[in-house]
mmCIF file of C-alpha atoms and ligand atoms in Angstrom:
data_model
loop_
_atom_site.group_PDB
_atom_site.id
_atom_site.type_symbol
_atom_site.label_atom_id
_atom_site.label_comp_id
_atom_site.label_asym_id
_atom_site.label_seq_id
_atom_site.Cartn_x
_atom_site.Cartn_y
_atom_site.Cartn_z
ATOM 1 C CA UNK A 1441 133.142 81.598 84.067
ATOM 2 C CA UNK A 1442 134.266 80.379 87.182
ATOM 3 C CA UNK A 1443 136.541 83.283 89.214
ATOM 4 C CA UNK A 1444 139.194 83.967 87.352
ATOM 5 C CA UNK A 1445 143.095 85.100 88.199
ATOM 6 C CA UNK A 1446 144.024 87.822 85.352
ATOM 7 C CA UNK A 1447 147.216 89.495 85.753
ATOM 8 C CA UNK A 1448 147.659 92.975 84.326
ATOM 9 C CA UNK A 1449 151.488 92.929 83.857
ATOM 10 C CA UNK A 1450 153.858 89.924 83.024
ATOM 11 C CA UNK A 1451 156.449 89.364 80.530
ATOM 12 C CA UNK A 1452 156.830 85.368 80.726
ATOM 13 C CA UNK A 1453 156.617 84.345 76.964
ATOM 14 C CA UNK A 1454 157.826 80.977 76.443
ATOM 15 C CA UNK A 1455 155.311 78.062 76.263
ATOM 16 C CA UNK A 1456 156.487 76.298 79.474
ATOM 17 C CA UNK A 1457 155.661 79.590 80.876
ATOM 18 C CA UNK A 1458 151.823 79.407 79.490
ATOM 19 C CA UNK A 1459 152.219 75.552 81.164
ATOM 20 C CA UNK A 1460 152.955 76.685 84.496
ATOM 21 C CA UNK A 1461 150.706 79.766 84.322
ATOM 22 C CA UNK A 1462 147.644 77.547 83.716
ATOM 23 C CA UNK A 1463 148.927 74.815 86.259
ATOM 24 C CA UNK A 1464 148.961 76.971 89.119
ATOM 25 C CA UNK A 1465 145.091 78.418 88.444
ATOM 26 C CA UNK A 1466 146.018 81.759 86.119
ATOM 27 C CA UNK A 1467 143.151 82.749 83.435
ATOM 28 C CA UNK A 1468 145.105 84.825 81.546
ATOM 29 C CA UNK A 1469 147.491 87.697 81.309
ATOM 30 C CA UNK A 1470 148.313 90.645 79.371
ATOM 31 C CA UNK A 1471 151.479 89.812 78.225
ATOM 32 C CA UNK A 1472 153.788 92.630 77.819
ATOM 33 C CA UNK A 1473 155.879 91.632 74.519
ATOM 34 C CA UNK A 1474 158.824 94.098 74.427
ATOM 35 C CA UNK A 1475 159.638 97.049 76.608
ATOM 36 C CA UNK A 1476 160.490 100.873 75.351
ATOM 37 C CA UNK A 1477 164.265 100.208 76.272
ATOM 38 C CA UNK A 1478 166.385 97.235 74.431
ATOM 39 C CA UNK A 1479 166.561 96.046 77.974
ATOM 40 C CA UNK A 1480 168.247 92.696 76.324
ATOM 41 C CA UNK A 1481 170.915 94.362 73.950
ATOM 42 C CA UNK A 1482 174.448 92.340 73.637
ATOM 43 C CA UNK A 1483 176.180 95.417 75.049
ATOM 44 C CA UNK A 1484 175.508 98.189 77.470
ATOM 45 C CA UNK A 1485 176.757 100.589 74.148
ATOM 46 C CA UNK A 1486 174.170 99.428 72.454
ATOM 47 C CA UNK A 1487 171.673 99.803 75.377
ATOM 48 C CA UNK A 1488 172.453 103.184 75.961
ATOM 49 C CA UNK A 1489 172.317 103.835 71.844
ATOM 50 C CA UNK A 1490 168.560 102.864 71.615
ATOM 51 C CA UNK A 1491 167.812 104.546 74.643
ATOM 52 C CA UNK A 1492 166.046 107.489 73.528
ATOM 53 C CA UNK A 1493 165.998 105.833 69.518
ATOM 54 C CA UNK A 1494 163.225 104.618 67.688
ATOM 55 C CA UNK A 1495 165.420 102.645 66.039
ATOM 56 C CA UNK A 1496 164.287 98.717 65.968
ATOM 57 C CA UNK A 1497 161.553 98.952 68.256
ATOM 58 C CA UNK A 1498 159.010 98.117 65.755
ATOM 59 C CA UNK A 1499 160.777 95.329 64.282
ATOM 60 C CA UNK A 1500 161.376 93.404 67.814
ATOM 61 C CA UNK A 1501 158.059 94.359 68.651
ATOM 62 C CA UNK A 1502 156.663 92.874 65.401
ATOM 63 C CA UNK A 1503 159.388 89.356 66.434
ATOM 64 C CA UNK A 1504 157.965 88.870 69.754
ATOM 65 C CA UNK A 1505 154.557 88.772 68.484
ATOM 66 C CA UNK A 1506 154.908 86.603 65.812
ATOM 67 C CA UNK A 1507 156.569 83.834 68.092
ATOM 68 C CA UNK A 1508 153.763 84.045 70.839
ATOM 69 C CA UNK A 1509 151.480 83.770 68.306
ATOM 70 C CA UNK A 1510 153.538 80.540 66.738
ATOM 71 C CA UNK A 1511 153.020 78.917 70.516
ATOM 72 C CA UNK A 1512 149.529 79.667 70.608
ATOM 73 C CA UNK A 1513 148.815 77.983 67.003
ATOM 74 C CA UNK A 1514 150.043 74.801 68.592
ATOM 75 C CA UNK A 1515 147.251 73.134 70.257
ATOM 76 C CA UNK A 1516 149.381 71.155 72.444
ATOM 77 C CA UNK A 1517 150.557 74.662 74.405
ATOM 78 C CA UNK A 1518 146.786 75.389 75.391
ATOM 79 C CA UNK A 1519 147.153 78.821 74.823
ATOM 80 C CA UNK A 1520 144.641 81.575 72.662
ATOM 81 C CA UNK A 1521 145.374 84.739 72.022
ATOM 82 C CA UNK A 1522 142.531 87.142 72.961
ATOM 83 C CA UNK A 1523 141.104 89.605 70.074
ATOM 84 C CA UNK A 1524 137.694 89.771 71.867
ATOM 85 C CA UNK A 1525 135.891 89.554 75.005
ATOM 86 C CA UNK A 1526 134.052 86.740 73.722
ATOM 87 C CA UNK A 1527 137.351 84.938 73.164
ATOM 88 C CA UNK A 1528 137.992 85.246 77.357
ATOM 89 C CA UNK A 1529 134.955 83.054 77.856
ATOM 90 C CA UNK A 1530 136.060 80.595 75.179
ATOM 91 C CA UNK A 1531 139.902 80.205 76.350
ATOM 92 C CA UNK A 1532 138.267 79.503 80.073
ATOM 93 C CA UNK A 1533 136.062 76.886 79.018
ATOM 94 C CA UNK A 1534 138.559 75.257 76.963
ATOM 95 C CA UNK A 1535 140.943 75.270 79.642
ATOM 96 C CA UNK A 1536 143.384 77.493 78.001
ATOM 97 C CA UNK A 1537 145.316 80.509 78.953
ATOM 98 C CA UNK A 1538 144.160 83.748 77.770
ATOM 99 C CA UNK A 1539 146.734 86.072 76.705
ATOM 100 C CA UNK A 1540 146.450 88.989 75.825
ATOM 101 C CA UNK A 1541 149.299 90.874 73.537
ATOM 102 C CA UNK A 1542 150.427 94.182 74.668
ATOM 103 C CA UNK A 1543 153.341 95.910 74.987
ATOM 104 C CA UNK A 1544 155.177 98.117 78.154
ATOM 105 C CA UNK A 1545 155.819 101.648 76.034
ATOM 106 C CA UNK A 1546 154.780 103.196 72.742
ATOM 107 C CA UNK A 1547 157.703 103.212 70.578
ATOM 108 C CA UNK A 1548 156.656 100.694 68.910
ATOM 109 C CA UNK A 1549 153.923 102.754 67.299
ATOM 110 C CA UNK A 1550 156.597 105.071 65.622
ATOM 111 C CA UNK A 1551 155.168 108.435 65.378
ATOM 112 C CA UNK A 1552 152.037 107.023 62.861
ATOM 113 C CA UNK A 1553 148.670 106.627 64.350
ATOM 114 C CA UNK A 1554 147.484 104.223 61.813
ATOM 115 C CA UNK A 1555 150.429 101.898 63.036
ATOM 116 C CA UNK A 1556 147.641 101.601 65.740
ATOM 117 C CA UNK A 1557 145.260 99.784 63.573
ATOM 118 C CA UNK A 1558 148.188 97.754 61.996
ATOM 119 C CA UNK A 1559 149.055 95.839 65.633
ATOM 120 C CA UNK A 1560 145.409 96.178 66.433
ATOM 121 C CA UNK A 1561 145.561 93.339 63.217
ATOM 122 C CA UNK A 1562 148.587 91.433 64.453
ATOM 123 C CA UNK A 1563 146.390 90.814 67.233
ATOM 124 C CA UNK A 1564 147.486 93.254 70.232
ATOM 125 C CA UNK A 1565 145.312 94.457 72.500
ATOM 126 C CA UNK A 1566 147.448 96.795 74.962
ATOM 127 C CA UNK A 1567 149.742 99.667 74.859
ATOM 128 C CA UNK A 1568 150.978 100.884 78.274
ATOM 129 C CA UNK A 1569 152.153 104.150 76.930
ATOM 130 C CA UNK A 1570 155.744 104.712 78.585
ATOM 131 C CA UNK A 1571 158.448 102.906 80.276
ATOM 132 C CA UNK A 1572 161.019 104.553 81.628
ATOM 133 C CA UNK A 1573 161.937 107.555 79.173
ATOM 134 C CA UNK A 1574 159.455 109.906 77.329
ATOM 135 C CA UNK A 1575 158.583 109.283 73.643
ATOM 136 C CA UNK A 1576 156.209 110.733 71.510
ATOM 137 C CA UNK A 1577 152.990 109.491 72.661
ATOM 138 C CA UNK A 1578 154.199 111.337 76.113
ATOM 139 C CA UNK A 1579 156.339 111.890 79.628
ATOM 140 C CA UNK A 1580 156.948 109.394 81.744
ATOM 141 C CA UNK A 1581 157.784 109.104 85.142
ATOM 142 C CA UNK A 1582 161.197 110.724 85.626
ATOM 143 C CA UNK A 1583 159.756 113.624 83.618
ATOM 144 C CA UNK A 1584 157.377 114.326 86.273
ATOM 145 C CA UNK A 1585 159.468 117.677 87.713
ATOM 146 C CA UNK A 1586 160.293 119.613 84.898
ATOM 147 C CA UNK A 1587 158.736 122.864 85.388
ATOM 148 C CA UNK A 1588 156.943 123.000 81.931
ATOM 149 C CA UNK A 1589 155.062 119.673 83.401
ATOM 150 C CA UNK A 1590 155.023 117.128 79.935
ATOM 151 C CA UNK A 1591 152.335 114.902 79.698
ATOM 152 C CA UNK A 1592 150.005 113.738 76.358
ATOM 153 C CA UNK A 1593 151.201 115.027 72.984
ATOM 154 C CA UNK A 1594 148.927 115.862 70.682
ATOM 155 C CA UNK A 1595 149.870 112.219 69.183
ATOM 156 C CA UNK A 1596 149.193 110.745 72.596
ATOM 157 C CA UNK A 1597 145.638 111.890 72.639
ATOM 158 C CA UNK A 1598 144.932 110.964 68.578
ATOM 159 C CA UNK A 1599 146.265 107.266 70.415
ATOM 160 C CA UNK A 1600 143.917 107.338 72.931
ATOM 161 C CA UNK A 1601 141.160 108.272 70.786
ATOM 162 C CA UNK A 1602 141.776 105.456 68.231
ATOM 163 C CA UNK A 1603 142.752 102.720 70.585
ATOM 164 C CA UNK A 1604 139.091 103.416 72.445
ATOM 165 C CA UNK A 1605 137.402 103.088 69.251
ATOM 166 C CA UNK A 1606 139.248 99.611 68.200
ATOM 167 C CA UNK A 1607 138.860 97.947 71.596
ATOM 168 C CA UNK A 1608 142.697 98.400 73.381
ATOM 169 C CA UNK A 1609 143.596 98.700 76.999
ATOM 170 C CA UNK A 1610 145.574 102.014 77.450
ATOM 171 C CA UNK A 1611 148.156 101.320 80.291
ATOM 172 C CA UNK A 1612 149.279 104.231 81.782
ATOM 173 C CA UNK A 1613 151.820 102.612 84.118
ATOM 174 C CA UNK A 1614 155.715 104.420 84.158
ATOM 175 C CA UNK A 1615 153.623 107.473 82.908
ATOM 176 C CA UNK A 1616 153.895 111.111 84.367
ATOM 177 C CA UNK A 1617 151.579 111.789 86.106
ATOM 178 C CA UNK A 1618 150.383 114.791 83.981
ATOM 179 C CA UNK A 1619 150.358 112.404 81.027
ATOM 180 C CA UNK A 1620 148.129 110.489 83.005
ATOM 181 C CA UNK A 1621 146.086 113.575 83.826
ATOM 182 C CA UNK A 1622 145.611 114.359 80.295
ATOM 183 C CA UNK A 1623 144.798 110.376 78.982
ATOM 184 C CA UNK A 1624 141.807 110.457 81.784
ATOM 185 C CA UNK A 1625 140.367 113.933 80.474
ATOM 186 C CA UNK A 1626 140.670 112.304 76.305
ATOM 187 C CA UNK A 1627 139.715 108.955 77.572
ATOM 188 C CA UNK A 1628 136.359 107.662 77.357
ATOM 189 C CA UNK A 1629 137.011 104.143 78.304
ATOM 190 C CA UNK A 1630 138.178 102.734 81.484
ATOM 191 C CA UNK A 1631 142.301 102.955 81.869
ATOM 192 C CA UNK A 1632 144.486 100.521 83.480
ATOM 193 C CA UNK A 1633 148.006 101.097 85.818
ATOM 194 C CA UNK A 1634 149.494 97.838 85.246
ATOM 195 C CA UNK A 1635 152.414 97.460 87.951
ATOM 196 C CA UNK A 1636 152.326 99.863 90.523
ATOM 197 C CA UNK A 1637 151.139 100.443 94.284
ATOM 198 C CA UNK A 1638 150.755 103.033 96.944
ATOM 199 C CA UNK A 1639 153.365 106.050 96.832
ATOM 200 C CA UNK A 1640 152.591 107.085 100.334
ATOM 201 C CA UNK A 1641 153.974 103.514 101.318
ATOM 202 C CA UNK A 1642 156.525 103.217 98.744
ATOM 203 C CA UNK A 1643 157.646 106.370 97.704
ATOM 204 C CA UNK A 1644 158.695 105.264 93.861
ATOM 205 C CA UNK A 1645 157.921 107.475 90.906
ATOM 206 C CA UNK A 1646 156.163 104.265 89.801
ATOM 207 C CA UNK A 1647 153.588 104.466 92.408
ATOM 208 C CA UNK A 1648 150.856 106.612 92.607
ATOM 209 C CA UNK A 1649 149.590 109.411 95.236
ATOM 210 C CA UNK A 1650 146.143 109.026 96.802
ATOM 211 C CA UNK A 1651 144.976 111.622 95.039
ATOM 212 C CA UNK A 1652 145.880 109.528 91.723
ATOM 213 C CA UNK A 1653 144.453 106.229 93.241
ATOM 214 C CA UNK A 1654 141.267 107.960 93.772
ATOM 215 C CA UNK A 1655 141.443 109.602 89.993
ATOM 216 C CA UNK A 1656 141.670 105.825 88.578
ATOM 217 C CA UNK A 1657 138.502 105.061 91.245
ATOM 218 C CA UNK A 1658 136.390 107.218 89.242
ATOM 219 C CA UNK A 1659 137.551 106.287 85.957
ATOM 220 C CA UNK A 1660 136.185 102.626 86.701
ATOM 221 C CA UNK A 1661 140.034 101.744 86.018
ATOM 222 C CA UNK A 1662 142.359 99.108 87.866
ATOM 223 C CA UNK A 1663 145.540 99.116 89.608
ATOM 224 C CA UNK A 1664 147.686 95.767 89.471
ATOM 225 C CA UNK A 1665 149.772 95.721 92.366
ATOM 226 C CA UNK A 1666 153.283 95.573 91.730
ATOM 227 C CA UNK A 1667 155.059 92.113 93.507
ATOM 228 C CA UNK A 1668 158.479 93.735 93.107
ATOM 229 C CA UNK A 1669 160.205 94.456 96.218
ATOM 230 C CA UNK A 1670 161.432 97.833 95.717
ATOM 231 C CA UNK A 1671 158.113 99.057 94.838
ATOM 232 C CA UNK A 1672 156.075 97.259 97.338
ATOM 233 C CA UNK A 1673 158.589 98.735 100.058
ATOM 234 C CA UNK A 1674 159.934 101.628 98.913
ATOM 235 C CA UNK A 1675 163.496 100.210 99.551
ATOM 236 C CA UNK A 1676 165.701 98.632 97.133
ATOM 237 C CA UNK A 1677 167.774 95.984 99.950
ATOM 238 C CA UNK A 1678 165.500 94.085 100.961
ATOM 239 C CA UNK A 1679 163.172 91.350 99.868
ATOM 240 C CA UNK A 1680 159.546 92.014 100.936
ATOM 241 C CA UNK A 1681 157.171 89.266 102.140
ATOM 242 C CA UNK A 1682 153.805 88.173 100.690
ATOM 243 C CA UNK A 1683 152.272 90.354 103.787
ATOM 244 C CA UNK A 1684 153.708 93.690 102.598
ATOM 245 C CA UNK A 1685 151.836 93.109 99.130
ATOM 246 C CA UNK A 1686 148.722 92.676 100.336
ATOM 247 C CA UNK A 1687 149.595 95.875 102.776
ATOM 248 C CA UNK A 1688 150.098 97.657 99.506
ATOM 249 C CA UNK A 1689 146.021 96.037 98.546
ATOM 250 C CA UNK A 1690 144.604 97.088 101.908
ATOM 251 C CA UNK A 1691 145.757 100.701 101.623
ATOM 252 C CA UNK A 1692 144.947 100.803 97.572
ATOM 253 C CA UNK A 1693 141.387 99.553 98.539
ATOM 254 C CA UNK A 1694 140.890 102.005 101.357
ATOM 255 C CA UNK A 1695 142.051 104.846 99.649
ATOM 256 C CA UNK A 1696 140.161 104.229 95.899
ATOM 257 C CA UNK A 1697 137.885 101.171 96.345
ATOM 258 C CA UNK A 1698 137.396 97.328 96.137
ATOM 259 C CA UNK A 1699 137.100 97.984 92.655
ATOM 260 C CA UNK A 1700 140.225 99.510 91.265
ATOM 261 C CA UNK A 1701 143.048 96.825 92.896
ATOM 262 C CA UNK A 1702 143.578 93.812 90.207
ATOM 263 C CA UNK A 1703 147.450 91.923 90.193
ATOM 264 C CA UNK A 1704 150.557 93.448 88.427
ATOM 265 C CA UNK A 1705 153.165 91.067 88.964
ATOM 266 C CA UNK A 1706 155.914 91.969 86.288
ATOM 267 C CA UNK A 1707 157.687 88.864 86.013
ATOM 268 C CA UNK A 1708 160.484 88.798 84.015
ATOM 269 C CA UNK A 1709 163.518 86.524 84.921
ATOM 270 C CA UNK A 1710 163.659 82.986 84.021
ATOM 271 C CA UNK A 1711 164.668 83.166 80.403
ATOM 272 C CA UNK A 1712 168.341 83.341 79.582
ATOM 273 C CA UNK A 1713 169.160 84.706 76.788
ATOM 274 C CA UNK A 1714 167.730 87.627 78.003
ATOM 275 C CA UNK A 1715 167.796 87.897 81.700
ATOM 276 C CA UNK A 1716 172.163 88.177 82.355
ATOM 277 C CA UNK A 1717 171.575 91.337 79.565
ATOM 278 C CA UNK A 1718 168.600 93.222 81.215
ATOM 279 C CA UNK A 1719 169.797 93.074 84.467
ATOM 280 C CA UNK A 1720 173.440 94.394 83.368
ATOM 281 C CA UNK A 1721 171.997 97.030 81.017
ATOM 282 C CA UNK A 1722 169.223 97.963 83.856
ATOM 283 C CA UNK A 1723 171.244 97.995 86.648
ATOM 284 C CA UNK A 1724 169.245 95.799 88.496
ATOM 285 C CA UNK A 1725 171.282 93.360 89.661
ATOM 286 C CA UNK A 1726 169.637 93.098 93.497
ATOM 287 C CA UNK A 1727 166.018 92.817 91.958
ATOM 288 C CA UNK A 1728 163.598 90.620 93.854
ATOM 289 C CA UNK A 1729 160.247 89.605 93.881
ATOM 290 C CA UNK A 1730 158.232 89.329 97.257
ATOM 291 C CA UNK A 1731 159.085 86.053 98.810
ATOM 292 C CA UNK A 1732 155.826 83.469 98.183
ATOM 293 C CA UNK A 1733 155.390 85.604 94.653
ATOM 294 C CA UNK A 1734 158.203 84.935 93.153
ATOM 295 C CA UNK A 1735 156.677 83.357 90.034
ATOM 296 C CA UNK A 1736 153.365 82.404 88.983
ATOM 297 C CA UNK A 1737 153.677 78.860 90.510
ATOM 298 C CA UNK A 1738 152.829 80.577 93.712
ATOM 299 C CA UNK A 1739 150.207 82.814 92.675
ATOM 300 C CA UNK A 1740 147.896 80.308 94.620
ATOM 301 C CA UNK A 1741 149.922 82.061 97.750
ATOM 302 C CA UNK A 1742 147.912 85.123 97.681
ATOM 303 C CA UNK A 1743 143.776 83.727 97.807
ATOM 304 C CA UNK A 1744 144.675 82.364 101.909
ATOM 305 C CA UNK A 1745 146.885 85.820 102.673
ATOM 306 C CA UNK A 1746 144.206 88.136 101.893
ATOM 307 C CA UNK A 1747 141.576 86.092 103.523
ATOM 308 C CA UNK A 1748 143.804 86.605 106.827
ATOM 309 C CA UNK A 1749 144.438 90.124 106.071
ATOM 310 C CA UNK A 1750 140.320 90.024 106.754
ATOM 311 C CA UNK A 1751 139.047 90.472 102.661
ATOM 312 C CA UNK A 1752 135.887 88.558 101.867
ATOM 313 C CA UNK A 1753 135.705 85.583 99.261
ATOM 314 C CA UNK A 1754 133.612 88.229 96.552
ATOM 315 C CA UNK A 1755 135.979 90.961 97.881
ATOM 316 C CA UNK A 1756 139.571 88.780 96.914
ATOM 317 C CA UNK A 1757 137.776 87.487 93.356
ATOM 318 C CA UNK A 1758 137.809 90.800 92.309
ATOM 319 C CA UNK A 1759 141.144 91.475 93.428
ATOM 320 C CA UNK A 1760 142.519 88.025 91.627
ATOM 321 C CA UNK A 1761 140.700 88.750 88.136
ATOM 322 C CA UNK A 1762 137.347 90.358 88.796
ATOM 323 C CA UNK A 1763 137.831 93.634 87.938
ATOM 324 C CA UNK A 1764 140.166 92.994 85.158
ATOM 325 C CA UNK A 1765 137.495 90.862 83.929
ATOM 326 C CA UNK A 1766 134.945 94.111 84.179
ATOM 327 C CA UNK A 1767 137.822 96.221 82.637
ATOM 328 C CA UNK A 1768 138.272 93.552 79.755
ATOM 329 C CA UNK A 1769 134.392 93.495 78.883
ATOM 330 C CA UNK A 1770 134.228 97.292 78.834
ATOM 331 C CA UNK A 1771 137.315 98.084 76.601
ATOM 332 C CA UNK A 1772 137.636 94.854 74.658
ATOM 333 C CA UNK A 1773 135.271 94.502 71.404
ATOM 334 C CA UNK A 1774 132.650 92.290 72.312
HETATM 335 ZN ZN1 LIG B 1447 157.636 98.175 84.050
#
């Protein structure tokens, strides 16, 4: 395989997205089908209803897979849906995109660990475990102060346990960062932190401590570096530039390793029936992207800026896909 871009976080699912992904150089992505929140419900009622519900979350889940997998059946989109490592090497020398399904929270595995084994069929290959409320696999985020300090249920950990023996990336990303202390000591598989970046630059509950950079370091896990402004700079008024992300990769590398930093761009706007919806029910109107990263047509923007920013050619192909590549061929069945 020639070096490959992965990224660890994106939510672009139509097939001119797979068209432009591939045109500007991407490999593949991990494709994150619905989120733990109906970020794109008709009303803000209704947003706030299936907040902390269960209700639906499965069936939307079960939706957006079924229509990525539609795309990919049509040879004409150039797009294969990855059950396998082997199935990396084949979409890259067919020239087609790798993606592979996952989804950004747990809900969507109901409270039934064998639910596990019944996406593990419909083909997904990812569960980042929380987005931005707790559920039953564990806390999240804005959990992270209670006194009783949440983190893995006893649910959590039977997930864990069965998604390491199937082959699935466990995505700890929006996670508390007890729960993440407890999936590391159950874990014995490599973990991934899909979209996030340096606390101690950006201080966002998203973000991790050095402490917790150097915790994924030793777990042989990756980091994908957030592009979104707020959490590459902390601040939520201003756009950052392609030079404060890879600020965010020079102080991630220093801190855990040339190993642990892969790409966690989180793209999400761009499709309108769902974009005017999110954005109201989110509150997230002022949401940018760094300028020169704003979609994956410039992803070809970062290879020249970390070059200047002094990283060698072997040192930015792990960044772009290397070490998701390594964290692919040790969780994904062979
Ligand atoms: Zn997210």
């Amino acid at each position: 395989m020639t070096t490959p871009i992965y990224l660890a976080h994106d939510h672009m699912d139509l097939a001119e997205d797979f068209r432009r992904d591939l045109e500007s150089g991407v490999t593949g992505k991990i494709l994150h089908l619905t989120i733990d929140s109906w970020i794109e419900a008709p009303t803000r009622e209704q947003y706030e209803a299936a907040y902390y519900s269960y209700d639906g979350y499965l069936e939307r889940g079960l939706a957006a897979a079924a229509r990525v997998h539609r795309i990919a059946a049509d040879p004409a989109n150039s797009t294969r849906i990855i059950r396998s490592y082997s199935d990396l090497e084949a979409a890259a020398s067919e020239g087609h995109l790798a993606v592979i399904l996952g989804n950004e929270g747990g809900k969507i595995l109901g409270s039934d660990v064998s639910l596990v084994d019944a996406w593990w069929w419909m083909g997904l290959r990812h569960v980042q475990f929380n987005w931005a409320m707790r559920n039953l696999i564990g806390a999240c985020q804005s959990n992270e102060d209670e006194p009783d300090r949440p983190g893995l249920t006893e649910f959590g950990a039977e997930v864990v346990q069965r998604m390491n023996e199937l082959g699935m990336i466990v995505d700890v990303s929006h996670s508390a960062p007890q729960t993440i202390r407890d999936v590391l000591q159950v874990t014995g598989k490599p973990i991934l932190n899909s979209h996030s970046g340096s606390r101690e630059i950006a201080d966002k509950p998203q973000n991790l401590w050095d402490d917790q950079v150097r915790d994924m370091a030793d777990n042989g896990g990756v980091i994908g570096v957030h592009f979104c402004s707020r959490l590459v700079l902390g601040v939520n008024d201003r756009q950052a530039e392609i030079e404060d992300v890879v600020q965010q990769v020079r102080y991630l590398v220093d801190k855990g390793g040339i190993d642990v930093v892969g790409l966690g761009p989180d793209w999400v706007l761009g499709k309108p029936e769902r974009d005017n919806n999110y954005l109201r029910n989110t509150d997230q109107t002022d949401i940018t992207w760094a300028k020169g990263l704003e979609d994956s047509g410039e992803i070809g923007n970062l290879r020249p800026a970390l070059g200047e920013a002094g990283f060698s050619g072997s040192e930015t192909d792990k960044i772009l896909g290397g070490n998701l590549q390594r964290l692919f061929r040790d969780v994904l069945p062979a």
